[in-house]
Amino acid sequence: MPCIYLMPAGGVGASVLEAVAPAVARTFLLDVQIGPRLADIGFAYDGVRSQYHVSKLLLELIKNPPPDAAKILGVADVDLFLPIFTFVFGQAQLNGLGAIFSAHRLRHEFYGLPPEPVVFAERLRKEAVHELGHAFGLVHCLDPACVMRSSTYVEDVDFKGLEFCYTCRRQLNERLKSR
Amino acid sequence: MNPQEIGILIVDDEFSVRDSLCSWFQADGYRVDTAADAAEALQKLQNEQWNIVLLDIKMPGMDGIELQRHIKKISPHIITIIITAFASVDTAIQALKDGAFDYITKPIDPDELSHLVRNAIERMRLLSENLALKERVNELISADEIVGDTLAIKNVVKMIQEVANTDATVMVRGESGTGKELVARAIHKNSNRRYFPMISINCGAYPEGLLESELFGHEKGAFTGAQFARKGKLEMADKGTIFFDEIGDITPKMQMDLLRVIEMKRFYRLGGNKEIGTDFRIISATNRNLEDMAKSGAFREDLYYRLNVFTIYLPALRERKDDIPLLSHYLLKKYALSMTKQFEGFTTKAMEKMSRYHWPGNVRELRNVIERAMVVAKAPMIDEGDLSFPSAAEEEPAPERALLSLKDLEKIHIQKVLESLDWNISRAADVLEIDRVTLYNKIKKYGLRDLEE
């Protein structure tokens, strides 16, 4: 039975994974398993930028996929980057096996604000569904409420919803059916 | 614009940059490809169509600036965005001078990139919309409405072509209904001012005060009833053309005001204290003898010379009767389309009847006769009986009438039309196809009166 693997990368807490797993299962209608932790992520660290190279992490996470993995979603809690960008929330292989996102910039504390656990959990779910959406072949959507709406700031994440718009949902259902 | 319709090419010698940007744009749904150097980029630009090129300024071999120059040669419409490090902002400025849409410094803020690409696409969309609209305008312009094969009309077309692209003031002379406004439109549509408005004003149709406010506009409260400020036609014609129809009908005061505007290209709105500058080309038209009017002092000589820089004389339809078959078929086809009726042509007798008639109302009359015939006739042919001419004499004028001057003939004709319509001015003006003011002027000029009164 194919399922979606949530792969913790680095020291990401169990609460983060617990917040994400039910939403992923409900959205993609697949079982969710917590995969083995990639404990040592030092190889992806860039000392000059004090950030972690997202592509390197993702490639490592999907290097030896479990045989029943429909998709692999890496969950990190460090600041991610791509060489050309100042930062990224996450990355996905469009229509591919893997995706990854980080909780790091989704926390209120990152912006000097007091913690907001409810908002944080909602952001985690949105980012998890968004990156997995890419792995299922969906591209960014112009509907401001759709979870596939591109978000470059955390405010954009808050603004959009957790659900797919009608068009994206239809596309996703087709992809899920054709699997 | 659908993201799939937009092609983005990323040119950078660093694999990680190409890879990052590629997956970033793929997630947005764009068609994306990458090139590691200028040579590969140029190859891809030749083989496929790209809308936006993101290019690194520093590359081994040909650098970004040089590559951009080549890209602009391939297609000036390709939008180029320069990727640069802080150290090379000076070069980025050079790239902007060379036509880059914008530049972005490494490392890129994802939000900044999103905005930049969105703006670039918006510009692309506006550009293609603008080009499509211009094409559409050009299509409309090329729809040639001046129909005729006689030497007289060919000369007119030649003159229009000659004068259109200059900014010269043109005067169109000809009888009523010969198509003076059509000539003015043709000049405007073939001039460099064609993307700006052509504003027409029928000088004969307004009493003096009203004409003044129509031309110059007015400020709020300039006169009773001026509840709002309003732009005048001279202001509306900015960068375009203003067409003064029946210029011979304006009053001496108006002639003076107009002369000043033509000379200065500046004026005040009624009740306004701000001088307004405007750039327009003047085309005027009249069927009156301005030379005589200038001699008698009814028309300012200086204004006459100002307006009469280049004159186009439009022949009356009776002077180009050979064009009647061509014109009538053209009009038939035109109205068949708008009326969705299937007409093929005219019977020989109908054509003979039209050729015999002297057409005092010129092409306008011909148009009305054909339009009316198409309502009453049975498709596919228009027969002699379907044609009815509004003026009394359908045949060529009798010899004794033919010896009359045009002025006397006009006087007799107007008197006759007025009598047959019980001096109903509106209906007579309709039949004569002139406006009421012109009819009143002619009644005054010829001293016509209702004999039954």
XYZ file of C-alpha atoms in Angstrom:
632
model
C 0.000 0.000 0.000
C 1.752 3.224 -1.115
C 1.995 5.935 1.487
C 3.501 9.356 2.118
C 6.621 9.340 4.292
C 7.327 12.267 6.570
C 11.107 12.295 7.044
C 12.407 14.424 9.926
C 15.674 16.182 9.048
C 17.882 17.397 11.878
C 16.390 18.106 15.256
C 12.804 18.759 14.227
C 10.388 18.052 17.097
C 7.699 15.390 17.205
C 5.023 18.067 17.697
C 5.789 19.481 14.258
C 5.361 16.068 12.636
C 2.177 15.437 14.608
C 0.710 18.747 13.496
C 1.375 17.921 9.837
C 0.576 14.199 9.491
C -3.277 14.206 9.805
C -3.655 17.129 7.358
C -1.432 15.402 4.795
C -3.346 12.114 5.113
C -6.720 13.858 4.806
C -5.670 15.988 1.841
C -3.934 13.366 -0.279
C -6.098 10.389 0.777
C -3.001 8.272 1.464
C -1.579 6.730 4.620
C 1.155 8.727 6.302
C 4.190 7.110 7.928
C 6.962 8.769 9.894
C 10.210 7.686 8.236
C 13.726 7.412 9.685
C 15.266 10.649 10.894
C 18.147 12.165 8.953
C 19.939 13.189 12.090
C 23.161 14.606 10.686
C 22.450 17.432 8.338
C 25.815 19.162 8.719
C 26.767 18.266 5.122
C 24.203 20.786 3.842
C 25.349 23.612 6.107
C 26.843 26.762 4.603
C 28.982 28.497 7.184
C 29.060 31.839 5.359
C 25.306 32.082 5.115
C 24.506 30.163 8.327
C 21.844 28.352 6.354
C 21.228 24.841 5.001
C 21.276 24.044 1.289
C 17.768 22.796 0.596
C 18.553 20.805 -2.571
C 21.357 18.897 -0.849
C 19.030 17.980 2.023
C 16.274 16.886 -0.317
C 18.558 14.698 -2.422
C 19.866 13.011 0.677
C 16.355 12.377 2.012
C 15.211 10.608 -1.144
C 18.462 8.710 -1.764
C 17.136 5.396 -0.433
C 13.359 5.620 -0.578
C 11.262 2.993 1.204
C 9.657 0.692 -1.424
C 6.106 1.739 -0.517
C 6.862 5.495 -0.617
C 4.449 7.324 -2.910
C 6.053 10.603 -1.887
C 8.628 11.695 0.653
C 8.190 14.951 2.552
C 11.242 16.103 4.462
C 10.448 18.196 7.543
C 13.256 20.396 8.869
C 13.553 23.085 11.489
C 16.548 25.033 10.160
C 16.902 28.029 7.848
C 16.941 26.774 4.243
C 18.454 28.412 1.195
C 19.088 27.993 -2.489
C 22.314 29.628 -3.675
C 20.569 32.309 -5.681
C 17.905 33.113 -3.065
C 18.151 34.768 0.317
C 16.025 31.971 1.799
C 13.326 29.456 0.873
C 10.471 27.991 2.926
C 10.885 24.687 1.128
C 11.484 22.956 -2.154
C 9.825 20.219 -4.177
C 10.555 18.114 -7.216
C 7.750 19.046 -9.585
C 5.889 15.777 -10.265
C 8.736 13.961 -8.535
C 9.293 11.829 -5.466
C 10.388 14.335 -2.901
C 9.661 17.641 -1.238
C 10.954 19.376 1.856
C 9.965 22.360 3.983
C 11.193 23.939 7.179
C 9.379 25.133 10.286
C 12.144 27.671 10.954
C 10.636 30.801 9.340
C 7.069 29.792 10.148
C 7.441 30.550 13.832
C 6.331 33.897 15.235
C 9.516 33.950 17.286
C 11.629 34.215 14.126
C 10.097 37.651 13.562
C 10.592 38.741 17.197
C 6.996 38.085 18.189
C 5.620 35.986 21.055
C 4.812 32.366 20.115
C 1.428 31.593 18.525
C 1.105 27.784 18.526
C -2.227 27.703 16.638
C -0.989 29.967 13.844
C 2.293 28.040 13.697
C 0.513 24.685 13.345
C -1.672 26.066 10.572
C 1.391 27.387 8.714
C 3.083 23.983 9.042
C 0.063 22.253 7.509
C -0.179 24.749 4.641
C 3.513 24.479 3.751
C 3.431 20.659 3.964
C 0.403 20.452 1.659
C 1.844 23.117 -0.673
C 5.195 21.385 -1.210
C 3.560 17.959 -1.569
C 1.152 19.557 -4.076
C 4.203 20.363 -6.240
C 5.428 16.773 -5.856
C 2.018 15.705 -7.188
C 2.587 17.930 -10.220
C 0.641 21.053 -9.242
C 2.110 24.459 -10.073
C 1.467 27.783 -8.347
C -2.118 28.955 -8.486
C -3.380 32.516 -8.894
C -6.384 31.951 -6.616
C -5.474 33.929 -3.466
C -7.236 31.436 -1.196
C -5.773 28.276 -2.763
C -3.036 26.482 -0.816
C -0.997 26.331 -4.062
C -0.766 30.127 -4.151
C 2.895 31.115 -4.173
C 3.994 32.562 -0.843
C 7.298 34.298 -0.427
C 6.531 35.854 2.952
C 4.958 34.295 6.008
C 2.081 36.782 5.720
C 1.283 35.227 2.332
C 1.139 31.821 4.035
C -1.328 33.184 6.587
C -3.459 34.774 3.922
C -4.059 31.669 1.826
C -6.186 28.725 2.929
C -5.310 25.109 3.645
C -7.562 23.820 0.859
C -7.052 23.536 -2.888
C -9.170 25.649 -5.201
C -11.579 23.808 -7.487
C -9.121 23.609 -10.418
C -6.148 22.432 -8.362
C -8.286 19.902 -6.476
C -9.565 18.490 -9.777
C -6.011 18.206 -11.126
C -4.827 16.569 -7.915
C -7.716 14.072 -7.958
C -6.834 13.128 -11.536
C -3.190 12.595 -10.551
C -4.198 10.559 -7.502
C -6.552 8.442 -9.615
C -3.959 7.786 -12.307
C -1.451 6.497 -9.768
C -1.710 35.344 -19.858
C -1.367 31.689 -19.008
C 1.972 30.802 -17.358
C 2.428 27.920 -19.846
C 2.403 30.490 -22.675
C 5.394 32.293 -21.203
C 8.894 31.014 -21.891
C 11.682 31.940 -19.484
C 15.312 31.237 -20.353
C 17.883 31.322 -17.573
C 21.486 31.996 -18.562
C 24.085 31.530 -15.847
C 27.395 29.716 -15.697
C 26.691 28.403 -12.167
C 24.734 25.154 -12.159
C 23.188 25.800 -8.748
C 21.759 29.153 -9.916
C 20.304 27.632 -13.069
C 18.881 24.738 -11.101
C 17.358 26.914 -8.359
C 15.758 29.390 -10.718
C 14.578 26.651 -13.037
C 12.720 24.783 -10.314
C 11.417 28.084 -8.926
C 9.843 29.081 -12.240
C 8.666 25.560 -12.982
C 6.670 25.689 -9.768
C 4.977 28.785 -11.148
C 4.001 26.816 -14.247
C 6.194 28.675 -16.758
C 7.995 26.995 -19.651
C 11.606 27.129 -18.473
C 14.979 26.199 -19.888
C 18.549 27.007 -18.967
C 21.820 27.781 -20.726
C 25.291 27.621 -19.204
C 26.828 30.263 -21.460
C 26.070 32.852 -24.126
C 26.635 30.461 -27.028
C 24.142 27.933 -25.682
C 21.692 30.755 -24.924
C 21.897 32.139 -28.470
C 21.400 28.650 -29.864
C 18.247 28.196 -27.757
C 17.017 31.669 -28.669
C 17.308 30.799 -32.360
C 15.518 27.470 -31.999
C 12.648 28.429 -29.734
C 10.671 31.474 -28.770
C 11.462 32.967 -25.354
C 9.695 35.876 -23.726
C 11.916 36.589 -20.741
C 15.650 35.977 -20.422
C 17.327 36.145 -17.027
C 21.025 36.485 -17.592
C 24.054 36.655 -15.382
C 26.221 39.654 -16.037
C 29.501 37.849 -15.400
C 30.062 34.789 -17.508
C 33.158 33.335 -19.114
C 33.383 34.171 -22.812
C 30.662 36.545 -23.897
C 29.367 38.449 -20.864
C 25.765 39.339 -20.051
C 25.936 42.845 -21.531
C 27.206 41.569 -24.864
C 24.701 38.708 -24.848
C 21.889 41.168 -24.201
C 22.902 43.162 -27.277
C 22.685 39.982 -29.357
C 19.299 39.115 -27.831
C 17.908 42.551 -28.682
C 19.059 42.008 -32.241
C 17.212 38.678 -32.419
C 14.053 40.256 -31.052
C 13.754 43.658 -29.391
C 10.584 42.444 -27.654
C 12.369 39.852 -25.499
C 12.471 41.104 -21.915
C 15.908 40.802 -20.348
C 16.527 40.787 -16.610
C 20.104 41.023 -15.415
C 21.364 39.016 -12.459
C 24.290 40.675 -10.786
C 26.358 40.663 -7.613
C 26.573 43.886 -5.601
C 30.054 44.471 -6.917
C 28.855 44.893 -10.483
C 25.922 47.272 -10.066
C 27.681 49.744 -12.387
C 27.615 47.185 -15.153
C 23.973 46.490 -14.362
C 23.242 50.167 -14.934
C 24.968 49.889 -18.296
C 22.715 46.902 -19.039
C 19.648 48.988 -18.170
C 20.827 51.661 -20.573
C 21.129 48.951 -23.203
C 17.486 48.039 -22.750
C 17.307 45.584 -19.835
C 13.918 45.529 -18.119
C 15.484 45.485 -14.662
C 18.312 43.959 -12.670
C 18.334 41.848 -9.587
C 21.190 41.348 -7.130
C 22.399 38.034 -5.767
C 21.245 36.513 -3.492
C 17.728 37.212 -4.679
C 14.871 37.895 -2.336
C 12.194 35.432 -3.537
C 9.473 38.050 -3.177
C 11.438 40.562 -5.221
C 11.879 38.035 -8.000
C 8.178 37.199 -8.002
C 7.257 40.882 -8.294
C 9.829 41.502 -10.984
C 8.641 38.637 -13.138
C 5.002 39.591 -12.598
C 5.796 43.148 -13.742
C 7.753 41.880 -16.725
C 4.821 39.708 -17.771
C 2.427 42.607 -17.332
C 4.624 44.729 -19.585
C 4.766 41.917 -22.111
C 0.987 41.627 -22.033
C 0.550 45.382 -22.502
C 3.070 45.403 -25.320
C 1.399 42.584 -27.206
C -2.008 44.119 -26.587
C -0.723 47.437 -27.853
C 0.717 45.832 -30.987
C -2.520 43.930 -31.596
C -4.552 47.105 -31.226
C -2.258 49.022 -33.553
C -2.615 46.253 -36.095
C -6.366 46.429 -35.717
C -6.287 50.200 -36.198
C -4.123 49.766 -39.275
C -6.561 47.206 -40.635
C -9.403 49.639 -40.174
C -7.344 52.382 -41.771
C -6.514 50.338 -44.818
C -10.215 49.673 -45.393
C -10.355 52.030 -48.325
C -13.589 53.948 -48.306
C -12.856 56.349 -51.110
C -14.208 54.461 -54.055
C -13.737 55.442 -57.646
C -11.831 54.691 -60.793
C -12.080 57.988 -62.615
C -9.117 60.243 -63.022
C -10.786 62.904 -60.866
C -11.093 60.664 -57.826
C -7.692 59.053 -58.396
C -6.208 62.519 -58.217
C -7.965 63.098 -54.915
C -6.538 59.856 -53.490
C -3.091 60.834 -54.732
C -3.368 64.213 -53.054
C -4.485 62.600 -49.800
C -1.439 60.345 -49.882
C 0.821 63.271 -50.596
C -0.458 65.491 -47.825
C -1.366 62.930 -45.131
C 2.089 62.486 -43.667
C 2.913 66.163 -43.620
C 1.393 68.259 -40.875
C 0.020 70.769 -43.386
C -3.346 72.399 -42.925
C -5.766 71.094 -45.522
C -8.936 72.521 -46.937
C -11.381 70.190 -48.630
C -13.692 71.859 -51.122
C -16.666 70.319 -52.777
C -20.412 70.234 -52.965
C -22.493 68.887 -50.146
C -22.493 65.105 -50.079
C -19.274 64.607 -52.030
C -17.522 63.095 -48.996
C -15.462 65.943 -47.573
C -15.432 64.400 -44.106
C -14.397 61.062 -45.630
C -11.368 62.789 -47.165
C -10.562 64.411 -43.827
C -10.751 61.004 -42.132
C -8.552 59.440 -44.808
C -5.932 62.165 -44.276
C -6.057 61.680 -40.513
C -5.940 57.894 -40.720
C -2.903 57.970 -42.973
C -1.049 60.555 -40.927
C 1.287 60.121 -37.988
C -1.527 61.380 -35.805
C -3.682 58.344 -36.546
C -3.461 56.840 -33.051
C -4.862 60.048 -31.606
C -8.384 61.334 -32.040
C -9.902 63.125 -34.965
C -12.477 65.544 -33.646
C -15.109 66.869 -36.052
C -17.096 69.988 -35.516
C -19.828 71.232 -37.770
C -19.407 74.984 -37.565
C -22.727 75.606 -39.281
C -24.648 73.673 -36.676
C -23.949 75.898 -33.660
C -25.002 79.417 -32.771
C -21.967 81.586 -31.981
C -21.860 81.316 -28.179
C -22.307 77.602 -28.283
C -19.625 77.094 -30.927
C -17.215 79.033 -28.772
C -17.861 76.827 -25.753
C -17.745 73.682 -27.912
C -14.346 74.678 -29.278
C -12.650 76.150 -26.248
C -14.495 74.384 -23.457
C -15.503 76.184 -20.294
C -14.846 76.327 -16.599
C -17.521 75.662 -14.018
C -19.802 78.672 -13.695
C -18.500 80.351 -16.867
C -22.108 80.989 -17.896
C -25.597 80.079 -16.746
C -25.899 76.331 -16.975
C -22.141 75.651 -16.922
C -22.440 73.357 -13.934
C -19.219 71.532 -14.642
C -15.910 72.361 -16.249
C -15.750 70.863 -19.734
C -12.962 70.242 -22.210
C -13.419 71.863 -25.586
C -12.933 70.130 -28.912
C -9.565 71.826 -29.436
C -8.351 70.266 -26.205
C -9.800 66.885 -27.118
C -7.992 66.979 -30.447
C -4.593 67.225 -28.721
C -1.990 65.301 -30.774
C -4.726 64.479 -33.268
C -6.673 66.289 -35.944
C -9.532 68.753 -35.748
C -11.954 68.864 -38.637
C -13.940 72.055 -39.140
C -16.870 71.288 -41.374
C -18.657 74.222 -43.045
C -15.898 76.586 -41.980
C -17.459 79.276 -44.190
C -20.367 79.554 -41.775
C -18.483 80.937 -38.762
C -19.022 84.473 -37.537
C -16.351 87.221 -37.772
C -15.774 87.061 -34.002
C -15.227 83.344 -34.180
C -12.921 83.784 -37.170
C -10.751 86.063 -35.099
C -10.665 83.680 -32.128
C -9.871 80.776 -34.373
C -7.078 82.644 -36.112
C -5.456 83.347 -32.766
C -5.650 79.682 -31.727
C -4.237 78.493 -35.030
C -1.317 80.877 -34.718
C -0.546 80.402 -31.041
C -1.820 76.835 -30.488
C -2.806 78.166 -27.069
C -6.141 79.332 -25.705
C -8.233 79.861 -22.588
C -11.370 77.974 -21.672
C -14.444 80.206 -21.335
C -14.277 81.692 -17.867
C -10.839 80.197 -17.349
C -7.597 81.938 -16.488
C -5.204 79.105 -17.268
C -3.677 79.066 -20.705
C -4.003 75.680 -22.359
C -1.572 74.470 -24.996
C -2.666 71.951 -27.566
C -1.165 70.341 -30.621
C -3.567 69.659 -33.459
C -3.690 69.526 -37.201
C -6.452 71.399 -38.958
C -8.528 70.102 -41.806
C -11.434 72.269 -42.842
C -14.163 71.851 -45.387
C -16.637 74.103 -47.081
C -18.883 74.243 -50.085
C -18.941 78.034 -50.050
C -16.849 80.299 -52.181
C -14.383 81.514 -49.575
C -12.472 83.597 -52.116
C -15.562 85.721 -52.804
C -16.302 85.858 -49.098
C -12.759 87.008 -48.406
C -13.053 89.688 -51.082
C -16.360 90.930 -49.716
C -14.975 90.879 -46.188
C -17.341 88.177 -44.919
C -14.395 85.897 -44.259
C -11.095 87.107 -42.847
C -8.420 86.982 -45.497
C -5.677 86.075 -43.027
C -7.720 83.124 -41.748
C -8.464 82.093 -45.307
C -4.746 81.894 -46.110
C -4.071 80.071 -42.856
C -6.617 77.394 -43.640
C -6.074 77.166 -47.353
C -2.509 75.824 -47.320
C -3.294 72.702 -49.308
C -6.606 72.381 -51.099
C -8.311 69.238 -52.259
C -11.244 69.695 -54.620
C -13.786 66.913 -54.556
C -15.610 66.420 -57.829
C -19.408 66.261 -57.796
C -20.836 62.872 -58.615
C -22.252 64.124 -61.916
C -18.688 65.033 -62.932
C -17.599 61.445 -62.421
C -20.593 59.502 -63.595
C -18.311 56.658 -64.721
C -17.849 55.874 -61.043
C -21.561 55.293 -60.451
C -21.473 51.516 -61.229
C -18.439 50.982 -59.016
C -19.788 53.126 -56.210
C -23.253 51.623 -56.305
C -21.887 48.084 -56.207
C -19.628 49.033 -53.307
C -22.545 50.532 -51.386
C -24.764 47.563 -52.240
C -22.182 45.170 -50.858
C -21.686 47.297 -47.751
C -25.391 47.503 -46.929
C -25.992 43.857 -47.866
C -23.587 42.980 -45.089
C -25.162 45.211 -42.470
C -28.724 44.331 -43.518
C -27.822 40.639 -43.975
C -29.557 40.635 -47.346
C -28.336 38.757 -50.395
C -28.145 41.318 -53.196
C -26.098 40.623 -56.294
C -26.440 43.831 -58.262
C -28.561 46.126 -60.362
C -30.559 45.462 -63.496
C -29.332 47.245 -66.624
C -32.347 49.551 -66.513
C -31.681 50.484 -62.897
C -28.072 51.270 -63.722
C -29.139 53.377 -66.711
C -31.598 55.277 -64.540
C -28.866 56.019 -62.013
C -26.463 57.129 -64.722
C -29.051 59.493 -66.206
C -29.794 61.197 -62.911
C -27.811 64.321 -62.072
C -27.286 63.589 -58.346
C -27.538 67.011 -56.718
C -26.937 65.363 -53.336
C -23.857 63.579 -54.700
C -22.570 60.327 -53.141
C -24.631 60.864 -49.998
C -27.758 60.896 -52.138
C -26.606 57.819 -54.037
C -26.041 56.068 -50.717
C -29.504 56.937 -49.472
C -31.149 55.918 -52.740
C -29.427 52.524 -52.648
C -30.132 51.975 -48.968
C -33.799 52.760 -49.543
C -33.928 50.566 -52.653
C -32.503 47.651 -50.675
C -35.332 47.969 -48.189
C -38.058 47.869 -50.824
C -36.435 45.691 -53.515
C -36.675 41.959 -53.794
C -33.290 40.221 -53.717
C -31.097 39.432 -55.579
C -31.385 42.382 -58.065
C -32.360 46.012 -57.695
C -34.630 47.132 -60.495
C -35.466 50.515 -61.973
C -38.728 50.737 -59.992
C -36.944 50.280 -56.681
C -34.979 53.473 -57.151
C -36.694 56.658 -56.148
C -34.975 59.981 -56.170
C -35.959 62.515 -53.552
C -35.518 65.556 -55.744
C -38.185 66.248 -58.289
C -36.237 66.088 -61.520
C -34.896 62.620 -62.111
C -33.712 63.222 -65.611
C -30.953 65.529 -66.748
C -32.048 69.121 -66.370
C -33.987 70.529 -69.301
C -31.806 72.575 -71.681
C -33.128 75.920 -70.475
C -32.467 74.921 -66.871
C -29.034 73.667 -67.804
C -28.121 77.192 -68.761
C -28.800 78.470 -65.268
C -25.965 79.156 -62.872
C -25.423 76.741 -60.012
C -26.541 79.442 -57.583
C -29.848 79.996 -59.372
C -30.379 76.278 -59.713
C -29.820 75.829 -55.989
C -32.232 78.663 -55.218
C -34.971 77.166 -57.418
C -34.401 73.711 -56.038
C -34.577 74.774 -52.400
C -37.727 76.798 -53.055
C -39.298 73.773 -54.746
C -38.417 71.361 -51.963
C -39.692 73.789 -49.317
C -42.971 74.288 -51.157
C -43.566 70.616 -51.638
C -43.046 70.065 -47.890
C -45.244 73.027 -46.779
C -42.139 74.866 -45.583
C -41.372 72.289 -42.962
C -37.728 73.246 -42.363
C -36.663 70.044 -40.606
C -38.050 67.789 -43.303
C -36.713 70.003 -46.070
C -33.271 69.934 -44.450
C -33.501 66.120 -44.326
C -34.435 65.894 -48.002
C -31.718 68.353 -48.997
C -29.308 66.539 -46.671
C -28.036 69.711 -45.120
C -28.481 70.786 -41.537
C -31.173 73.224 -40.512
C -28.806 76.103 -39.864
C -27.408 75.823 -43.376
C -30.941 75.737 -44.759
C -31.870 78.861 -42.814
C -28.725 80.558 -44.107
C -29.581 79.634 -47.669
C -33.185 80.836 -47.258
C -31.808 84.143 -46.016
C -29.145 84.283 -48.708
C -31.586 83.701 -51.574
C -34.415 85.687 -49.946
C -36.786 82.724 -50.174
C -40.229 82.989 -48.612
C -43.428 81.049 -48.329
C -45.559 82.407 -51.184
C -48.772 81.111 -49.675
C -48.367 83.138 -46.514
